[in-house]
XYZ file of C-alpha atoms in Angstrom:
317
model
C 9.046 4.516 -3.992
C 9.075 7.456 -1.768
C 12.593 9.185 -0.766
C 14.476 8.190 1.686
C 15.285 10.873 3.831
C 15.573 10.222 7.686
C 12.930 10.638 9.957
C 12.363 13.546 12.447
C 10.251 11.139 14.573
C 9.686 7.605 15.568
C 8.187 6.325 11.909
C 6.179 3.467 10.750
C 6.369 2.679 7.323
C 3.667 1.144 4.779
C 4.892 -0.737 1.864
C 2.274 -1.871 -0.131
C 1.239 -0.957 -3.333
C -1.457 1.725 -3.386
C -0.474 2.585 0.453
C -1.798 6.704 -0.493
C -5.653 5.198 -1.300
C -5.661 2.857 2.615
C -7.991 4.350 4.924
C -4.831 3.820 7.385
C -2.815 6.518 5.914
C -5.813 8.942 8.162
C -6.562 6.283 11.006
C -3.376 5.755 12.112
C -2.938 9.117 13.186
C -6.313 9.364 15.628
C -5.216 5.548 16.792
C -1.719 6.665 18.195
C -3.299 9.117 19.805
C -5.634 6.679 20.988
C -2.873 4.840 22.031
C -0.649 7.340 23.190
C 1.528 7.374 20.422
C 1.069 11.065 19.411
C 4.463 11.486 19.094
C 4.770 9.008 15.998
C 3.943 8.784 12.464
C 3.231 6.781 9.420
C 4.657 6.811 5.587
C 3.816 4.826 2.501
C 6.676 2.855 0.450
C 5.038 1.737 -2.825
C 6.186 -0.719 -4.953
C 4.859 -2.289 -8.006
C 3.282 -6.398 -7.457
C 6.827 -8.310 -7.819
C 9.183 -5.083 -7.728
C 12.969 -5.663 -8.431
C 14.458 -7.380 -5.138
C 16.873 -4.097 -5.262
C 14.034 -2.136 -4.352
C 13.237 -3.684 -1.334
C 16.746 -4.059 -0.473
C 17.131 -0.360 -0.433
C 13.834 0.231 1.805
C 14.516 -2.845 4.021
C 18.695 -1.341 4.529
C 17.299 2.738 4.795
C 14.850 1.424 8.308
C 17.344 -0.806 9.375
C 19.916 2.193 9.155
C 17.833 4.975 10.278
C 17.437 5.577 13.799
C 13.735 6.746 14.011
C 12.629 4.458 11.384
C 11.462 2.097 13.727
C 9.724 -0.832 11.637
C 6.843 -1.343 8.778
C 3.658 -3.381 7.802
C 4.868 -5.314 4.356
C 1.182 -6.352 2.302
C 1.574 -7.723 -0.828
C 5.212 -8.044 -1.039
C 5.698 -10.268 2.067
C 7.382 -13.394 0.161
C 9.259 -11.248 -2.492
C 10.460 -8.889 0.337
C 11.419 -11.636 2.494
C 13.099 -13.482 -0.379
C 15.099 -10.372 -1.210
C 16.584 -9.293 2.003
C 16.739 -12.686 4.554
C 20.615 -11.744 5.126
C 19.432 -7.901 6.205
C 17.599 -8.994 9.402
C 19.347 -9.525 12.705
C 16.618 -12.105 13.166
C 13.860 -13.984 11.789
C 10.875 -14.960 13.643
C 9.820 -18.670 13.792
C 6.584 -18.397 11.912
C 8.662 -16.049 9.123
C 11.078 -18.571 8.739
C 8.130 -21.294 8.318
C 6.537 -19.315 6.269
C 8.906 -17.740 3.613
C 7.427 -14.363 4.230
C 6.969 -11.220 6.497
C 4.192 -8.823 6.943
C 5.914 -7.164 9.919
C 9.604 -5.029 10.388
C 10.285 -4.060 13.688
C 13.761 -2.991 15.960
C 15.013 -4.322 19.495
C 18.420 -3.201 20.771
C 19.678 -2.316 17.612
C 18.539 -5.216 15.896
C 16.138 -5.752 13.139
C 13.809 -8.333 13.787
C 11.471 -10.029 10.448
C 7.844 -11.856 11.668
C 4.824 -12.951 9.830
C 1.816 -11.445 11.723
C -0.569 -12.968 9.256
C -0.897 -16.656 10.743
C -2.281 -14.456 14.089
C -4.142 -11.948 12.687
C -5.532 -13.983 9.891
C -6.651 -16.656 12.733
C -7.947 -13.992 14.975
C -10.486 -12.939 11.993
C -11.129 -16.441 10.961
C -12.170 -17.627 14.237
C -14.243 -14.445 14.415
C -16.565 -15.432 12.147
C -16.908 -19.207 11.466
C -19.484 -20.437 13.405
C -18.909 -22.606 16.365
C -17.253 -26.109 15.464
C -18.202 -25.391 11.518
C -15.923 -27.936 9.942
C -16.770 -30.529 12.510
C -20.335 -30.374 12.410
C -20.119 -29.400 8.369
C -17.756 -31.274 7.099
C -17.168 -28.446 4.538
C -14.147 -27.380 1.925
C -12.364 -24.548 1.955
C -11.367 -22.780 -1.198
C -8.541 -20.155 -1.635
C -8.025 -18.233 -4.344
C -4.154 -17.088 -4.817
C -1.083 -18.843 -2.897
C 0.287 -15.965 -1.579
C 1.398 -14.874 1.786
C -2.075 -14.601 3.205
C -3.328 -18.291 1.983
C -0.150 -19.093 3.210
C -1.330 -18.105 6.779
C -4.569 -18.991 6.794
C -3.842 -22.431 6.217
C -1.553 -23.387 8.347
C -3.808 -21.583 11.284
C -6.832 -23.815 9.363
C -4.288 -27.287 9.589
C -3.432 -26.776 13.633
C -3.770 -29.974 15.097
C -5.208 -27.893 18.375
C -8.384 -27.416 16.265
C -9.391 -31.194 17.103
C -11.900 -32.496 14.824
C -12.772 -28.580 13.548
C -10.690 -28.615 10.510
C -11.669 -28.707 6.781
C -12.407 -31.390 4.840
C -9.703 -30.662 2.356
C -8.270 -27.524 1.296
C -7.809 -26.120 -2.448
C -5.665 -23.620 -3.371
C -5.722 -22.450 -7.249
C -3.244 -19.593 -8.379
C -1.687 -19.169 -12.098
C 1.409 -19.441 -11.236
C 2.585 -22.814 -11.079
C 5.525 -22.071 -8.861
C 3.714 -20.071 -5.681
C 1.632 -23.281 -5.652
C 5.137 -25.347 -5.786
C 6.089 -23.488 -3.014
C 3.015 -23.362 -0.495
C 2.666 -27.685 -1.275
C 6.215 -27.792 0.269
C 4.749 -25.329 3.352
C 2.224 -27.550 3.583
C 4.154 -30.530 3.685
C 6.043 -28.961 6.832
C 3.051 -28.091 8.525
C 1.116 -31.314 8.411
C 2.004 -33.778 5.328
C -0.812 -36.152 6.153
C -3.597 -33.130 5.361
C -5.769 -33.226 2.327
C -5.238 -30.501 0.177
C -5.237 -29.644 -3.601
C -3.361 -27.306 -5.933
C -4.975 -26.047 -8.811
C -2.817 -24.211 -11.515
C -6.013 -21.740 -13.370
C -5.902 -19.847 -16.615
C -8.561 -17.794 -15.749
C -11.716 -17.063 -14.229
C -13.425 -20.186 -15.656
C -11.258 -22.006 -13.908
C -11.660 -21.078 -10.746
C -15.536 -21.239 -11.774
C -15.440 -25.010 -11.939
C -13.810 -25.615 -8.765
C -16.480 -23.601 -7.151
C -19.005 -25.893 -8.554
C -17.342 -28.932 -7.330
C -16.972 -27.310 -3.029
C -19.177 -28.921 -0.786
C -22.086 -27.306 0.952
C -21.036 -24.921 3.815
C -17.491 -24.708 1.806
C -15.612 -21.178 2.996
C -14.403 -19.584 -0.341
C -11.662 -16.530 0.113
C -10.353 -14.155 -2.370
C -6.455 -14.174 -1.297
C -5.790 -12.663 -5.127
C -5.125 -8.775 -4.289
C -7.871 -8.716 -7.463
C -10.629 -6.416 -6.090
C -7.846 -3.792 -4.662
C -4.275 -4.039 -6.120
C -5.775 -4.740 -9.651
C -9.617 -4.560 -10.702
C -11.978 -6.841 -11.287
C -12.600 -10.981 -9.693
C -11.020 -14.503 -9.611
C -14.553 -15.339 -10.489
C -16.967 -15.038 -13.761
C -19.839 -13.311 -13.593
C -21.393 -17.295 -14.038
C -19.679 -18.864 -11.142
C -22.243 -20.025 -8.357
C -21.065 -20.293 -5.112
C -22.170 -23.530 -2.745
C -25.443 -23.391 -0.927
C -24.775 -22.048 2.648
C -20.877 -21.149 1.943
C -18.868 -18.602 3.730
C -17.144 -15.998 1.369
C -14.268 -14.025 2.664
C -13.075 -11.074 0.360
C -9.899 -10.144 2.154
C -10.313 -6.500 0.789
C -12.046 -4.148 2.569
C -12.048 -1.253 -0.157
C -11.500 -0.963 -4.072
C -14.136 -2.348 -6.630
C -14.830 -5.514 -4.667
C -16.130 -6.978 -7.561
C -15.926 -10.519 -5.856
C -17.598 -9.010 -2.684
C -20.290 -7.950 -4.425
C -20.937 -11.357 -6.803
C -21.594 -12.782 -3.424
C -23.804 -10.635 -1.998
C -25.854 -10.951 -5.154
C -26.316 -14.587 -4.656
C -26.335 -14.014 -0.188
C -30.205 -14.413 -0.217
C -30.464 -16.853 -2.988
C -27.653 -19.520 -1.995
C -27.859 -18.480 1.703
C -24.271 -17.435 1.894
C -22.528 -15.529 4.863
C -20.172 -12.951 3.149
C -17.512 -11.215 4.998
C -15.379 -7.944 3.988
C -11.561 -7.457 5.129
C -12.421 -4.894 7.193
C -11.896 -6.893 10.473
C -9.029 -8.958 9.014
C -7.562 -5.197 8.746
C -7.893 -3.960 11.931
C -6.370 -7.154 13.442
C -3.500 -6.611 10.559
C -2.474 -3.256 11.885
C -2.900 -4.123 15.570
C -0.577 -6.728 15.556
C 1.613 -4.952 13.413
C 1.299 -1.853 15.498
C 2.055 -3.521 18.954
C 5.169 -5.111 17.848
C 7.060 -2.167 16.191
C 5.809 0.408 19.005
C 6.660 -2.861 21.844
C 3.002 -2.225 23.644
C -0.178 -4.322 24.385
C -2.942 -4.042 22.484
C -6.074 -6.587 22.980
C -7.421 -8.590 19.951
C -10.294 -8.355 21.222
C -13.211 -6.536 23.497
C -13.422 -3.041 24.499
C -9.981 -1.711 23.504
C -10.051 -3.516 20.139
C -13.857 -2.328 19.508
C -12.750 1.279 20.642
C -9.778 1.276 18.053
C -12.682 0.051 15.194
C -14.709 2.403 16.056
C -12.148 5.170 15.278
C -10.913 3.806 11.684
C -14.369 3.706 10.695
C -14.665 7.444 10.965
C -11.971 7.257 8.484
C -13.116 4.394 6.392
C -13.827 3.784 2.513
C -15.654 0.793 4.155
């Protein structure tokens, strides 16, 4: 973790893992000048996958107690952050409380306010690129590869009774740990018991091999493992197939992308659309960014495409 020394100007932190190697750490700057933010700044806070909740409490207490420190974008740690310091924040939004988690720190009046951005911005990106009425003309699966905070979000934007008849099939969510997927059946049960989806406890990549063989033509298969970026290599085998016509979403926009890459080996073959993170990203930081700084930024159109444009100059994309 970096020191905690108190900032000289309004700050947005980063805690992530790797925060140094994010193409943000350079974008950020041109965007708040973009956005006429000059006058702030962006630091990393990096803690190791399932850090000691003391950690966080001492990151989560140092913003909340410092007056420039002004809020921070939590990836990867969103449910053991939120699990760690619930009694810290002044308030909790509704979809953080749903949830269990938070992606997003931010301060009004004095008061430090928790939300999970990820059910927007992971909707935003979704919606982006599934074709029109997919799941109601396709009748496809979805398949989601780690029951973290991000499958977390994605499903219960994918289970929204205002999607009408556009909703998958059924839903499967594999993850070795038997108690995240304990956890996001309960979430699921609160967002809409009657839904069809399975949890698969996996060993290893074999595993989630076999329950790519069973997905339905069409089926939208995501990598929500951090495998790829916080730790190298794929959820899959270098043997798993995916479904004719499927969608593949590898939530990482840089490291090895080893998953990202098994698909686009197959993307003439099994006549697969593949999508990167990079969009799921930009939306990500957005969001983030127009809470903590209280301003308006679009999700979409020619301010949005105009702020894409700019962290691409700056991309490991």
């Amino acid at each position: 973790m970096i020191a905690m020394t108190a900032a000289q100007q309004p700050t947005l932190y980063f805690i992530g893992v790797t925060t140094g190697q994010s193409s943000i750490m350079k974008v950020f700057p041109a965007w708040a000048q973009f956005l006429g933010l000059a006058f702030a700044q962006i630091k990393g806070i990096d803690f190791p996958v399932h850090a000691a909740p003391a950690a966080y409490r001492e990151a989560v207490e140092f913003i909340k107690n410092d007056p420039l420190s002004l809020g921070a974008l939590v990836t990867t740690h969103k449910i053991d952050l939120f699990d760690a310091c619930q009694d810290l924040f002044d308030e909790i939004d509704p979809h953080a409380a749903l949830m269990g988690e938070t992606s997003c720190l931010s301060k009004r009046d004095g008061r430090l306010v928790c939300h999970a951005k990820d059910p927007i911005s992971s909707g935003l990106t979704l919606d982006a690129f599934l074709p029109p009425r997919h799941f109601e003309t396709s009748g496809a699966d979805v398949f989601v590869m780690g029951a973290g905070g991000s499958c977390i979000a994605m499903t219960w934007h994918l289970m929204q009774a205002s999607r009408g008849l556009d909703r998958p099939s059924r839903i499967i969510v594999a993850d070795r740990d038997a108690a995240r997927l304990e956890e996001i059946a309960r979430l699921h049960r609160l967002f809409n018991p009657q839904f069809a989806v399975q949890y698969r406890q996996v060993v290893d990549a074999s595993d989630n091999d076999q329950i790519l063989s069973e997905l339905s033509p069409g089926a939208v298969v995501i990598n929500a493992t951090g495998l790829g970026k916080d730790a190298p290599g794929s959820p899959l085998s270098g043997k798993a197939i995916f479904p004719q016509r499927g969608i593949v979403w590898e939530l990482n926009y840089r490291g090895d992308l080893v998953f990202l890459e098994q698909a686009r080996h197959q993307q003439e073959a099994r006549q697969l659309q593949v999508e990167d993170g990079w969009n799921y990203f930009i939306h990500g930081w957005t969001q983030v960014i127009a809470e903590v700084f209280d301003i308006a930024i679009a999700p979409s159109g020619e301010q949005f495409d105009a702020l894409s444009q700019i962290a691409a100059r700056f991309s490991q994309r």
